[in-house]
mmCIF file of C-alpha atoms and ligand atoms in Angstrom:
data_model
loop_
_atom_site.group_PDB
_atom_site.id
_atom_site.type_symbol
_atom_site.label_atom_id
_atom_site.label_comp_id
_atom_site.label_asym_id
_atom_site.label_seq_id
_atom_site.Cartn_x
_atom_site.Cartn_y
_atom_site.Cartn_z
ATOM 1 C CA MET A 188 87.644 93.774 132.120
ATOM 2 C CA ALA A 189 87.013 90.069 132.131
ATOM 3 C CA LYS A 190 87.562 88.161 128.914
ATOM 4 C CA ILE A 191 86.372 84.717 127.945
ATOM 5 C CA ASN A 192 88.619 81.883 126.799
ATOM 6 C CA ALA A 193 88.267 82.609 123.075
ATOM 7 C CA SER A 194 89.315 79.051 122.203
ATOM 8 C CA TYR A 195 85.757 77.979 123.039
ATOM 9 C CA ARG A 196 84.686 79.928 119.944
ATOM 10 C CA LYS A 197 86.843 77.657 117.812
ATOM 11 C CA LEU A 198 84.755 74.594 118.662
ATOM 12 C CA ALA A 199 83.505 73.467 115.281
ATOM 13 C CA ALA A 200 79.906 72.735 116.148
ATOM 14 C CA GLY A 201 77.740 71.705 119.038
ATOM 15 C CA TYR A 202 78.974 68.613 120.811
ATOM 16 C CA LEU A 203 77.878 65.547 118.856
ATOM 17 C CA PHE A 204 75.425 64.062 121.347
ATOM 18 C CA PRO A 205 73.427 67.252 122.030
ATOM 19 C CA GLU A 206 73.043 67.599 118.230
ATOM 20 C CA ILE A 207 71.690 64.031 118.031
ATOM 21 C CA ALA A 208 69.333 64.786 120.914
ATOM 22 C CA LYS A 209 68.141 67.958 119.152
ATOM 23 C CA ARG A 210 67.354 66.164 115.889
ATOM 24 C CA THR A 211 65.670 63.288 117.721
ATOM 25 C CA ARG A 212 63.550 65.716 119.755
ATOM 26 C CA ALA A 213 62.473 67.567 116.615
ATOM 27 C CA PHE A 214 61.478 64.272 114.952
ATOM 28 C CA SER A 215 59.619 63.150 118.039
ATOM 29 C CA GLU A 216 57.669 66.417 118.263
ATOM 30 C CA ALA A 217 56.687 66.147 114.597
ATOM 31 C CA ASN A 218 55.808 62.422 115.003
ATOM 32 C CA PRO A 219 54.430 62.086 118.539
ATOM 33 C CA ASP A 220 53.290 58.475 117.968
ATOM 34 C CA ALA A 221 56.692 57.228 116.819
ATOM 35 C CA ASP A 222 58.270 54.742 119.213
ATOM 36 C CA ILE A 223 61.919 55.735 118.919
ATOM 37 C CA LEU A 224 64.641 53.200 119.714
ATOM 38 C CA ARG A 225 68.006 54.592 120.741
ATOM 39 C CA LEU A 226 71.220 52.845 119.757
ATOM 40 C CA GLY A 227 73.018 56.164 119.618
ATOM 41 C CA ILE A 228 74.836 57.341 122.705
ATOM 42 C CA GLY A 229 76.951 54.614 124.297
ATOM 43 C CA ASP A 230 74.986 54.692 127.523
ATOM 44 C CA THR A 231 74.475 51.501 129.501
ATOM 45 C CA THR A 232 70.931 50.234 130.080
ATOM 46 C CA GLU A 233 71.053 47.201 132.387
ATOM 47 C CA SER A 234 70.663 47.520 136.145
ATOM 48 C CA LEU A 235 73.534 47.321 138.628
ATOM 49 C CA THR A 236 74.458 43.792 139.662
ATOM 50 C CA PRO A 237 73.625 42.484 143.191
ATOM 51 C CA THR A 238 77.192 42.456 144.521
ATOM 52 C CA ILE A 239 77.657 46.103 143.579
ATOM 53 C CA VAL A 240 74.309 47.096 145.057
ATOM 54 C CA ASP A 241 75.392 45.406 148.317
ATOM 55 C CA GLY A 242 78.716 47.218 148.274
ATOM 56 C CA LEU A 243 77.061 50.593 147.699
ATOM 57 C CA SER A 244 74.355 49.965 150.319
ATOM 58 C CA GLN A 245 76.819 48.855 152.970
ATOM 59 C CA ALA A 246 78.864 52.008 152.400
ATOM 60 C CA VAL A 247 75.753 54.163 152.837
ATOM 61 C CA GLN A 248 74.766 52.312 156.027
ATOM 62 C CA SER A 249 78.261 52.607 157.390
ATOM 63 C CA LEU A 250 78.354 56.371 156.797
ATOM 64 C CA GLY A 251 75.269 56.584 159.020
ATOM 65 C CA THR A 252 77.213 55.321 162.036
ATOM 66 C CA PRO A 253 79.738 57.231 164.163
ATOM 67 C CA GLU A 254 82.394 54.552 163.696
ATOM 68 C CA GLY A 255 81.780 54.129 159.968
ATOM 69 C CA TYR A 256 81.589 57.783 159.028
ATOM 70 C CA SER A 257 84.370 59.276 156.907
ATOM 71 C CA GLY A 258 84.743 62.634 155.211
ATOM 72 C CA TYR A 259 87.307 63.688 152.638
ATOM 73 C CA GLY A 260 89.560 60.878 151.536
ATOM 74 C CA ASP A 261 92.828 60.817 149.580
ATOM 75 C CA SER A 262 92.270 62.339 146.163
ATOM 76 C CA GLU A 263 94.114 59.331 144.688
ATOM 77 C CA GLY A 264 91.375 56.991 145.951
ATOM 78 C CA ILE A 265 90.944 54.434 148.716
ATOM 79 C CA GLY A 266 93.662 51.811 149.089
ATOM 80 C CA ALA A 267 91.425 48.767 148.580
ATOM 81 C CA LEU A 268 90.179 50.115 145.266
ATOM 82 C CA ARG A 269 93.646 51.059 144.012
ATOM 83 C CA GLU A 270 94.806 47.528 144.935
ATOM 84 C CA GLY A 271 91.809 45.971 143.192
ATOM 85 C CA ILE A 272 92.410 47.976 140.019
ATOM 86 C CA ALA A 273 96.149 47.202 140.117
ATOM 87 C CA GLU A 274 95.273 43.477 140.087
ATOM 88 C CA MET A 275 93.765 44.026 136.644
ATOM 89 C CA TYR A 276 97.304 44.910 135.524
ATOM 90 C CA ALA A 277 98.857 41.700 136.898
ATOM 91 C CA GLY A 278 101.763 40.597 134.745
ATOM 92 C CA THR A 279 102.755 44.214 133.956
ATOM 93 C CA SER A 280 104.921 46.617 135.959
ATOM 94 C CA ILE A 281 101.887 48.567 137.233
ATOM 95 C CA HIS A 282 101.232 48.655 140.988
ATOM 96 C CA ALA A 283 98.601 50.256 143.217
ATOM 97 C CA ASP A 284 100.664 53.451 143.708
ATOM 98 C CA ASP A 285 100.373 54.161 139.980
ATOM 99 C CA ILE A 286 96.549 54.154 140.076
ATOM 100 C CA PHE A 287 94.668 57.447 140.492
ATOM 101 C CA VAL A 288 90.946 56.887 141.071
ATOM 102 C CA SER A 289 88.626 59.482 139.540
ATOM 103 C CA ASP A 290 85.015 60.249 138.735
ATOM 104 C CA GLY A 291 85.398 58.951 135.206
ATOM 105 C CA ALA A 292 87.520 58.675 132.099
ATOM 106 C CA LYS A 293 85.976 61.636 130.316
ATOM 107 C CA SER A 294 87.170 64.199 132.829
ATOM 108 C CA ASP A 295 90.579 62.513 133.197
ATOM 109 C CA SER A 296 91.145 62.449 129.451
ATOM 110 C CA SER A 297 90.797 66.217 129.312
ATOM 111 C CA ASN A 298 92.287 67.062 132.737
ATOM 112 C CA ILE A 299 95.503 65.165 132.012
ATOM 113 C CA GLN A 300 96.486 67.798 129.447
ATOM 114 C CA SER A 301 96.987 70.455 132.067
ATOM 115 C CA ILE A 302 100.298 68.879 133.072
ATOM 116 C CA PHE A 303 101.657 69.222 129.516
ATOM 117 C CA SER A 304 102.852 72.310 127.700
ATOM 118 C CA SER A 305 100.306 74.233 125.641
ATOM 119 C CA ASP A 306 102.545 74.126 122.554
ATOM 120 C CA ASN A 307 102.579 70.329 122.347
ATOM 121 C CA VAL A 308 101.441 68.948 118.988
ATOM 122 C CA ILE A 309 98.481 66.613 119.468
ATOM 123 C CA ALA A 310 97.709 63.557 117.337
ATOM 124 C CA VAL A 311 94.335 61.838 117.401
ATOM 125 C CA GLN A 312 92.902 58.807 115.705
ATOM 126 C CA ASP A 313 90.364 59.875 113.130
ATOM 127 C CA PRO A 314 87.545 59.105 113.896
ATOM 128 C CA ALA A 315 87.897 59.559 117.680
ATOM 129 C CA TYR A 316 85.889 59.966 120.855
ATOM 130 C CA PRO A 317 85.187 63.728 120.564
ATOM 131 C CA VAL A 318 86.528 64.748 123.985
ATOM 132 C CA TYR A 319 90.193 64.355 122.981
ATOM 133 C CA VAL A 320 89.805 66.923 120.209
ATOM 134 C CA ASP A 321 87.419 69.367 121.873
ATOM 135 C CA SER A 322 89.381 69.536 125.127
ATOM 136 C CA ASN A 323 92.599 70.315 123.244
ATOM 137 C CA VAL A 324 90.797 72.973 121.208
ATOM 138 C CA ILE A 325 89.594 74.589 124.441
ATOM 139 C CA SER A 326 93.124 74.410 125.859
ATOM 140 C CA GLY A 327 94.382 76.416 122.869
ATOM 141 C CA ARG A 328 96.434 73.637 121.261
ATOM 142 C CA THR A 329 94.821 74.033 117.836
ATOM 143 C CA GLY A 330 94.033 76.725 115.315
ATOM 144 C CA ASN A 331 90.618 77.299 113.794
ATOM 145 C CA ALA A 332 88.474 74.627 112.181
ATOM 146 C CA THR A 333 87.644 74.519 108.500
ATOM 147 C CA GLU A 334 84.752 72.159 107.853
ATOM 148 C CA GLY A 335 85.399 70.435 111.166
ATOM 149 C CA VAL A 336 89.164 69.990 110.582
ATOM 150 C CA TYR A 337 91.394 71.892 113.017
ATOM 151 C CA ASP A 338 94.643 73.550 111.997
ATOM 152 C CA GLY A 339 97.575 72.303 114.022
ATOM 153 C CA LEU A 340 95.924 69.023 115.017
ATOM 154 C CA VAL A 341 97.360 65.851 113.492
ATOM 155 C CA TYR A 342 94.630 63.489 112.311
ATOM 156 C CA MET A 343 95.630 59.839 111.983
ATOM 157 C CA PRO A 344 93.052 58.304 109.638
ATOM 158 C CA CYS A 345 91.597 54.947 110.645
ATOM 159 C CA THR A 346 90.048 53.411 107.570
ATOM 160 C CA ALA A 347 88.841 50.053 106.338
ATOM 161 C CA GLU A 348 92.139 49.821 104.412
ATOM 162 C CA ASN A 349 94.305 50.011 107.556
ATOM 163 C CA GLY A 350 91.932 47.913 109.689
ATOM 164 C CA PHE A 351 90.876 51.084 111.548
ATOM 165 C CA PHE A 352 94.254 51.477 113.228
ATOM 166 C CA PRO A 353 96.474 54.341 112.052
ATOM 167 C CA GLU A 354 99.914 54.501 110.524
ATOM 168 C CA LEU A 355 102.550 56.348 112.546
ATOM 169 C CA PRO A 356 102.257 60.118 112.105
ATOM 170 C CA SER A 357 104.461 61.384 109.289
ATOM 171 C CA GLN A 358 105.432 64.480 111.268
ATOM 172 C CA LYS A 359 106.776 64.715 114.816
ATOM 173 C CA VAL A 360 103.982 64.842 117.379
ATOM 174 C CA ASP A 361 104.146 65.162 121.156
ATOM 175 C CA ILE A 362 100.931 63.713 122.585
ATOM 176 C CA ILE A 363 99.128 60.820 120.936
ATOM 177 C CA TYR A 364 95.639 59.668 121.896
ATOM 178 C CA ILE A 365 94.908 56.005 121.253
ATOM 179 C CA CYS A 366 91.631 54.354 122.176
ATOM 180 C CA SER A 367 91.454 50.543 122.087
ATOM 181 C CA PRO A 368 88.938 48.927 121.886
ATOM 182 C CA ASN A 369 87.992 51.900 119.841
ATOM 183 C CA ASN A 370 85.020 54.124 120.136
ATOM 184 C CA PRO A 371 83.559 54.500 117.527
ATOM 185 C CA THR A 372 85.012 51.878 115.154
ATOM 186 C CA GLY A 373 85.035 48.905 117.529
ATOM 187 C CA ALA A 374 88.553 48.003 116.332
ATOM 188 C CA VAL A 375 91.132 46.650 118.781
ATOM 189 C CA ALA A 376 94.847 47.328 118.328
ATOM 190 C CA THR A 377 97.182 44.337 118.231
ATOM 191 C CA HIS A 378 100.428 44.034 120.206
ATOM 192 C CA ALA A 379 102.425 44.780 117.047
ATOM 193 C CA GLN A 380 100.381 47.877 116.221
ATOM 194 C CA LEU A 381 100.770 49.284 119.733
ATOM 195 C CA GLN A 382 104.467 48.378 119.835
ATOM 196 C CA ARG A 383 105.051 50.632 116.804
ATOM 197 C CA PHE A 384 103.476 53.576 118.638
ATOM 198 C CA VAL A 385 105.332 52.858 121.887
ATOM 199 C CA ASP A 386 108.645 52.695 119.987
ATOM 200 C CA TYR A 387 107.770 55.952 118.209
ATOM 201 C CA ALA A 388 106.865 57.641 121.500
ATOM 202 C CA ILE A 389 110.078 56.565 123.219
ATOM 203 C CA GLU A 390 112.185 57.657 120.250
ATOM 204 C CA ASN A 391 110.439 61.043 119.981
ATOM 205 C CA LYS A 392 109.970 61.580 123.745
ATOM 206 C CA ALA A 393 106.250 61.752 123.108
ATOM 207 C CA ILE A 394 103.436 60.703 125.440
ATOM 208 C CA ILE A 395 100.676 58.234 124.584
ATOM 209 C CA ILE A 396 97.348 58.747 126.300
ATOM 210 C CA PHE A 397 95.734 55.346 126.056
ATOM 211 C CA ASP A 398 91.996 55.045 126.663
ATOM 212 C CA SER A 399 91.054 51.496 127.664
ATOM 213 C CA ALA A 400 87.479 52.250 128.780
ATOM 214 C CA TYR A 401 86.223 49.210 126.812
ATOM 215 C CA ALA A 402 89.028 46.744 127.661
ATOM 216 C CA VAL A 403 86.743 44.235 129.384
ATOM 217 C CA PHE A 404 84.796 43.793 126.145
ATOM 218 C CA ILE A 405 87.795 42.148 124.437
ATOM 219 C CA GLN A 406 86.854 38.517 123.769
ATOM 220 C CA ASP A 407 89.997 37.510 121.897
ATOM 221 C CA ASP A 408 92.651 36.729 124.516
ATOM 222 C CA SER A 409 95.478 37.335 122.078
ATOM 223 C CA LEU A 410 94.660 41.078 121.961
ATOM 224 C CA PRO A 411 96.168 43.482 124.530
ATOM 225 C CA LYS A 412 93.796 44.717 127.238
ATOM 226 C CA THR A 413 96.168 47.405 128.454
ATOM 227 C CA ILE A 414 99.026 49.274 126.816
ATOM 228 C CA TYR A 415 101.309 48.106 129.631
ATOM 229 C CA GLU A 416 101.371 44.662 127.988
ATOM 230 C CA ILE A 417 103.592 46.371 125.411
ATOM 231 C CA GLU A 418 107.325 46.477 126.023
ATOM 232 C CA GLY A 419 108.473 49.941 127.078
ATOM 233 C CA ALA A 420 104.950 51.376 127.481
ATOM 234 C CA GLU A 421 105.551 52.285 131.143
ATOM 235 C CA LYS A 422 108.130 54.837 129.906
ATOM 236 C CA CYS A 423 105.777 56.730 127.600
ATOM 237 C CA ALA A 424 102.126 55.887 128.262
ATOM 238 C CA ILE A 425 99.416 57.104 130.582
ATOM 239 C CA GLU A 426 96.316 54.893 130.607
ATOM 240 C CA ILE A 427 92.813 56.120 131.331
ATOM 241 C CA SER A 428 89.952 53.751 132.082
ATOM 242 C CA SER A 429 86.513 53.489 133.551
ATOM 243 C CA PHE A 430 83.886 51.467 135.398
ATOM 244 C CA SER A 431 81.186 53.063 133.250
ATOM 245 C CA LYS A 432 80.698 50.439 130.597
ATOM 246 C CA SER A 433 81.985 47.341 132.398
ATOM 247 C CA VAL A 434 79.563 47.544 135.333
ATOM 248 C CA GLY A 435 77.048 50.203 134.288
ATOM 249 C CA PHE A 436 78.526 53.138 136.229
ATOM 250 C CA THR A 437 77.766 55.749 133.543
ATOM 251 C CA GLY A 438 75.562 57.532 136.063
ATOM 252 C CA VAL A 439 77.291 56.310 139.234
ATOM 253 C CA ARG A 440 80.693 57.698 138.017
ATOM 254 C CA LEU A 441 84.028 56.005 138.659
ATOM 255 C CA GLY A 442 87.218 55.727 136.629
ATOM 256 C CA TRP A 443 90.983 55.758 136.976
ATOM 257 C CA THR A 444 94.205 56.918 135.422
ATOM 258 C CA VAL A 445 97.489 55.032 135.515
ATOM 259 C CA VAL A 446 100.669 57.102 135.689
ATOM 260 C CA PRO A 447 103.757 54.920 136.129
ATOM 261 C CA ASP A 448 106.945 56.297 137.755
ATOM 262 C CA ALA A 449 108.930 55.595 134.607
ATOM 263 C CA VAL A 450 106.804 57.717 132.280
ATOM 264 C CA THR A 451 108.780 60.710 130.975
ATOM 265 C CA CYS A 452 108.739 63.244 128.166
ATOM 266 C CA GLU A 453 111.320 65.596 126.646
ATOM 267 C CA ASP A 454 111.916 67.798 129.690
ATOM 268 C CA SER A 455 110.937 65.598 132.641
ATOM 269 C CA GLU A 456 112.729 63.184 134.959
ATOM 270 C CA PRO A 457 111.224 59.761 135.757
ATOM 271 C CA GLY A 458 108.672 60.261 138.535
ATOM 272 C CA GLU A 459 108.042 63.920 137.697
ATOM 273 C CA ILE A 460 104.956 63.413 135.512
ATOM 274 C CA LYS A 461 103.433 61.249 138.234
ATOM 275 C CA LYS A 462 104.210 63.976 140.802
ATOM 276 C CA LEU A 463 102.606 66.629 138.595
ATOM 277 C CA TRP A 464 99.457 64.545 138.168
ATOM 278 C CA THR A 465 99.344 63.962 141.944
ATOM 279 C CA ARG A 466 99.709 67.725 142.459
ATOM 280 C CA ARG A 467 97.021 68.445 139.873
ATOM 281 C CA GLN A 468 94.579 66.033 141.466
ATOM 282 C CA ASN A 469 95.373 67.215 145.015
ATOM 283 C CA THR A 470 94.730 70.794 143.893
ATOM 284 C CA PHE A 471 91.574 70.424 141.815
ATOM 285 C CA PHE A 472 89.951 67.183 142.931
ATOM 286 C CA ASN A 473 88.775 65.999 146.334
ATOM 287 C CA GLY A 474 88.469 62.362 145.359
ATOM 288 C CA ALA A 475 85.695 60.187 143.970
ATOM 289 C CA SER A 476 82.662 59.615 146.196
ATOM 290 C CA ASN A 477 83.488 57.192 149.020
ATOM 291 C CA ILE A 478 80.160 55.390 148.459
ATOM 292 C CA VAL A 479 80.917 54.909 144.784
ATOM 293 C CA GLN A 480 84.436 53.701 145.516
ATOM 294 C CA ALA A 481 82.951 51.034 147.788
ATOM 295 C CA GLY A 482 80.806 49.998 144.814
ATOM 296 C CA GLY A 483 84.010 49.777 142.753
ATOM 297 C CA VAL A 484 85.676 47.566 145.373
ATOM 298 C CA ALA A 485 82.625 45.268 145.290
ATOM 299 C CA ALA A 486 82.737 45.163 141.474
ATOM 300 C CA LEU A 487 86.268 43.783 141.697
ATOM 301 C CA ASN A 488 85.658 41.047 144.248
ATOM 302 C CA PRO A 489 85.200 37.527 142.815
ATOM 303 C CA ALA A 490 81.383 37.670 142.780
ATOM 304 C CA GLY A 491 81.444 41.188 141.318
ATOM 305 C CA LYS A 492 83.848 40.115 138.579
ATOM 306 C CA GLU A 493 81.645 37.164 137.659
ATOM 307 C CA GLU A 494 78.619 39.464 137.361
ATOM 308 C CA MET A 495 80.681 41.890 135.285
ATOM 309 C CA LYS A 496 81.527 39.060 132.916
ATOM 310 C CA GLN A 497 77.852 38.213 132.499
ATOM 311 C CA LEU A 498 76.914 41.834 131.869
ATOM 312 C CA VAL A 499 79.636 42.181 129.257
ATOM 313 C CA SER A 500 78.447 38.949 127.577
ATOM 314 C CA PHE A 501 74.926 40.326 127.480
ATOM 315 C CA TYR A 502 76.012 43.468 125.624
ATOM 316 C CA MET A 503 78.306 41.492 123.332
ATOM 317 C CA GLU A 504 75.371 39.281 122.334
ATOM 318 C CA ASN A 505 73.535 42.501 121.417
ATOM 319 C CA ALA A 506 76.528 43.500 119.302
ATOM 320 C CA ARG A 507 76.418 40.133 117.535
ATOM 321 C CA ILE A 508 72.703 40.518 116.812
ATOM 322 C CA ILE A 509 73.226 43.987 115.344
ATOM 323 C CA ARG A 510 76.200 43.055 113.215
ATOM 324 C CA GLU A 511 74.568 39.884 111.930
ATOM 325 C CA GLY A 512 71.361 41.732 111.063
ATOM 326 C CA LEU A 513 73.255 44.370 109.084
ATOM 327 C CA THR A 514 75.405 41.826 107.297
ATOM 328 C CA LYS A 515 72.296 39.891 106.228
ATOM 329 C CA LEU A 516 71.045 43.079 104.606
ATOM 330 C CA GLY A 517 74.259 43.372 102.643
ATOM 331 C CA ILE A 518 75.498 46.320 104.726
ATOM 332 C CA THR A 519 79.233 46.218 105.453
ATOM 333 C CA ALA A 520 79.742 46.245 109.207
ATOM 334 C CA TYR A 521 82.894 46.257 111.352
ATOM 335 C CA GLY A 522 83.535 45.956 115.086
ATOM 336 C CA GLY A 523 81.084 44.350 117.472
ATOM 337 C CA ASP A 524 83.306 41.341 118.163
ATOM 338 C CA ASN A 525 85.657 42.774 120.793
ATOM 339 C CA ALA A 526 83.825 46.030 121.486
ATOM 340 C CA PRO A 527 80.226 47.078 122.100
ATOM 341 C CA TYR A 528 80.104 49.190 118.924
ATOM 342 C CA VAL A 529 79.247 48.232 115.368
ATOM 343 C CA TRP A 530 80.677 50.541 112.725
ATOM 344 C CA LEU A 531 78.813 50.307 109.467
ATOM 345 C CA LYS A 532 79.566 51.665 106.035
ATOM 346 C CA THR A 533 76.589 53.775 105.039
ATOM 347 C CA PRO A 534 74.810 52.105 102.131
ATOM 348 C CA GLU A 535 74.957 53.626 98.669
ATOM 349 C CA GLY A 536 77.630 56.082 99.768
ATOM 350 C CA ILE A 537 75.215 58.463 101.467
ATOM 351 C CA GLY A 538 76.545 60.912 104.047
ATOM 352 C CA SER A 539 76.488 59.868 107.679
ATOM 353 C CA TRP A 540 74.119 62.628 108.865
ATOM 354 C CA GLU A 541 71.886 61.836 105.893
ATOM 355 C CA PHE A 542 71.862 58.196 107.031
ATOM 356 C CA PHE A 543 71.039 59.362 110.566
ATOM 357 C CA ASP A 544 67.908 61.141 109.261
ATOM 358 C CA LYS A 545 66.984 58.197 107.027
ATOM 359 C CA LEU A 546 67.255 55.656 109.846
ATOM 360 C CA LEU A 547 65.236 57.893 112.152
ATOM 361 C CA GLU A 548 62.523 58.573 109.571
ATOM 362 C CA GLU A 549 62.189 55.097 108.079
ATOM 363 C CA CYS A 550 62.901 52.904 111.128
ATOM 364 C CA HIS A 551 62.544 55.277 114.101
ATOM 365 C CA VAL A 552 66.018 54.171 115.208
ATOM 366 C CA VAL A 553 68.658 56.577 116.501
ATOM 367 C CA GLY A 554 72.324 55.900 115.843
ATOM 368 C CA THR A 555 75.439 58.060 115.656
ATOM 369 C CA PRO A 556 76.757 59.586 112.433
ATOM 370 C CA GLY A 557 80.410 58.711 111.868
ATOM 371 C CA ALA A 558 81.194 62.254 110.717
ATOM 372 C CA GLY A 559 80.569 63.420 114.282
ATOM 373 C CA PHE A 560 83.753 61.594 115.334
ATOM 374 C CA GLY A 561 86.050 63.230 112.770
ATOM 375 C CA PRO A 562 86.486 63.698 109.018
ATOM 376 C CA ALA A 563 87.406 60.039 108.350
ATOM 377 C CA GLY A 564 84.112 59.019 109.974
ATOM 378 C CA GLU A 565 82.138 60.450 107.053
ATOM 379 C CA GLY A 566 80.377 57.643 105.211
ATOM 380 C CA TYR A 567 80.199 55.541 108.372
ATOM 381 C CA PHE A 568 77.677 55.161 111.163
ATOM 382 C CA ARG A 569 77.901 53.778 114.705
ATOM 383 C CA LEU A 570 75.342 51.546 116.363
ATOM 384 C CA SER A 571 75.781 50.870 120.049
ATOM 385 C CA ALA A 572 75.177 47.473 121.644
ATOM 386 C CA PHE A 573 74.050 49.111 124.883
ATOM 387 C CA GLY A 574 70.318 48.453 125.000
ATOM 388 C CA HIS A 575 67.665 46.152 126.371
ATOM 389 C CA ARG A 576 67.590 42.926 124.340
ATOM 390 C CA ALA A 577 64.002 43.444 123.165
ATOM 391 C CA ASN A 578 64.859 46.934 121.888
ATOM 392 C CA VAL A 579 67.966 45.758 120.089
ATOM 393 C CA GLU A 580 66.005 42.944 118.425
ATOM 394 C CA GLU A 581 63.221 45.306 117.482
ATOM 395 C CA ALA A 582 65.683 47.862 116.078
ATOM 396 C CA VAL A 583 67.369 45.205 113.947
ATOM 397 C CA LYS A 584 63.956 43.933 112.778
ATOM 398 C CA ARG A 585 62.905 47.435 111.761
ATOM 399 C CA ILE A 586 66.173 48.075 109.951
ATOM 400 C CA SER A 587 65.760 44.747 108.109
ATOM 401 C CA GLU A 588 62.148 45.398 107.144
ATOM 402 C CA GLN A 589 61.801 49.150 106.829
ATOM 403 C CA LEU A 590 65.113 50.622 105.703
ATOM 404 C CA LYS A 591 64.747 51.501 102.034
ATOM 405 C CA LEU A 592 67.824 50.324 100.235
ATOM 406 C CA GLY A 593 68.099 51.145 96.519
HETATM 407 N N1 PLP B 818 86.421 57.006 126.843
HETATM 408 C C1 PLP B 818 85.720 56.537 125.817
HETATM 409 C C2 PLP B 818 86.419 56.010 124.649
HETATM 410 C C3 PLP B 818 84.324 56.563 125.857
HETATM 411 O O1 PLP B 818 83.619 56.111 124.825
HETATM 412 C C4 PLP B 818 83.664 57.086 126.993
HETATM 413 C C5 PLP B 818 82.199 57.164 127.075
HETATM 414 O O2 PLP B 818 81.460 56.949 126.168
HETATM 415 C C6 PLP B 818 84.439 57.564 128.021
HETATM 416 C C7 PLP B 818 85.816 57.506 127.934
HETATM 417 C C8 PLP B 818 83.797 58.178 129.204
HETATM 418 O O3 PLP B 818 83.935 57.397 130.314
HETATM 419 P P1 PLP B 818 83.383 57.877 131.718
HETATM 420 O O4 PLP B 818 81.935 57.570 131.768
HETATM 421 O O5 PLP B 818 84.208 57.093 132.681
HETATM 422 O O6 PLP B 818 83.637 59.347 131.852
#
């Protein structure tokens, strides 16, 4: 008799974004003339840049020739791409051998757990990108949820009071997820804040899984772009990152994970965690698409990097427009200066799903309710800076003119 993985039944509710899509669809069906603007899901909107298009096209052309054809490649990724990514870590101890290319940060952030014991205690920032929680629920590392809060999971609240970066957990935890720049709050951890977590992890033989998917959006050079800028991080941290937001690869799919030789936990030798991840990837993954990897190599050449910078500036200008518009209305808004997300305090203390409905009904604008990212997200709301400029301006105009504030 086959049995299902009953942990799936513990999942508190539908995944956040399908729920947003459902409510938006229902509104759209009831109001077919409404022109809905979406600043909800953090999906990129601008087209691929010319250097990347060239890189992708050349790879396709080459595959059409006998000499240029290649089949399966190393599951770790092609050498030129691993070298190019490693250059982003210049000044740290990371080298190309530590880079594992993948089809994106989402899958890596859940797949990485399979190399750790199922009785590890997991700590997450609250609010957090939902995948960290849901994937650990599915893997059986939590109990049941009561009102969206899972037994056995350690929530590290990120609030306005602590600048949206958590205190160290008060109990011993084994695996800690940190996302900086943060989705959804837009906050970026400082060197000192990360150093506290690295010191904690080394002392407690814990592992930090650091998600740097938005690192290129950091404008303030004094803030760390990778956890490996922090002393000792190579002994306790695995970093996961992505081409999705930096160059618009959300549909193209390309990411990477960094596993240094030195990283260890309670019962492993240096080098062993890296070997396990290599084994895991060799077993379950046949490598990212060779065409897409060529696009990644192009993205990291000098012309590609310049275009990336311009694309990032474009989205950051959107973020500025959104944050400024909200502030003018007297709405308290955070983030948006080193991250493409603006995290606003819902006006008049209304609930975040209630604000979702209000914004949709009064302004025909879709955003993301903070509560969907964890209990501490209640009372907050995320607006994404990924959008065409005209849409972002129109959304801000509508919010300014049509949102009914008491
Ligand atoms: N990590 C964070 C924090 C994200 O916000 C996202 C996407 O929104 C991802 C990872 C997913 O990245 P990818 O498209 O590479 O799977």
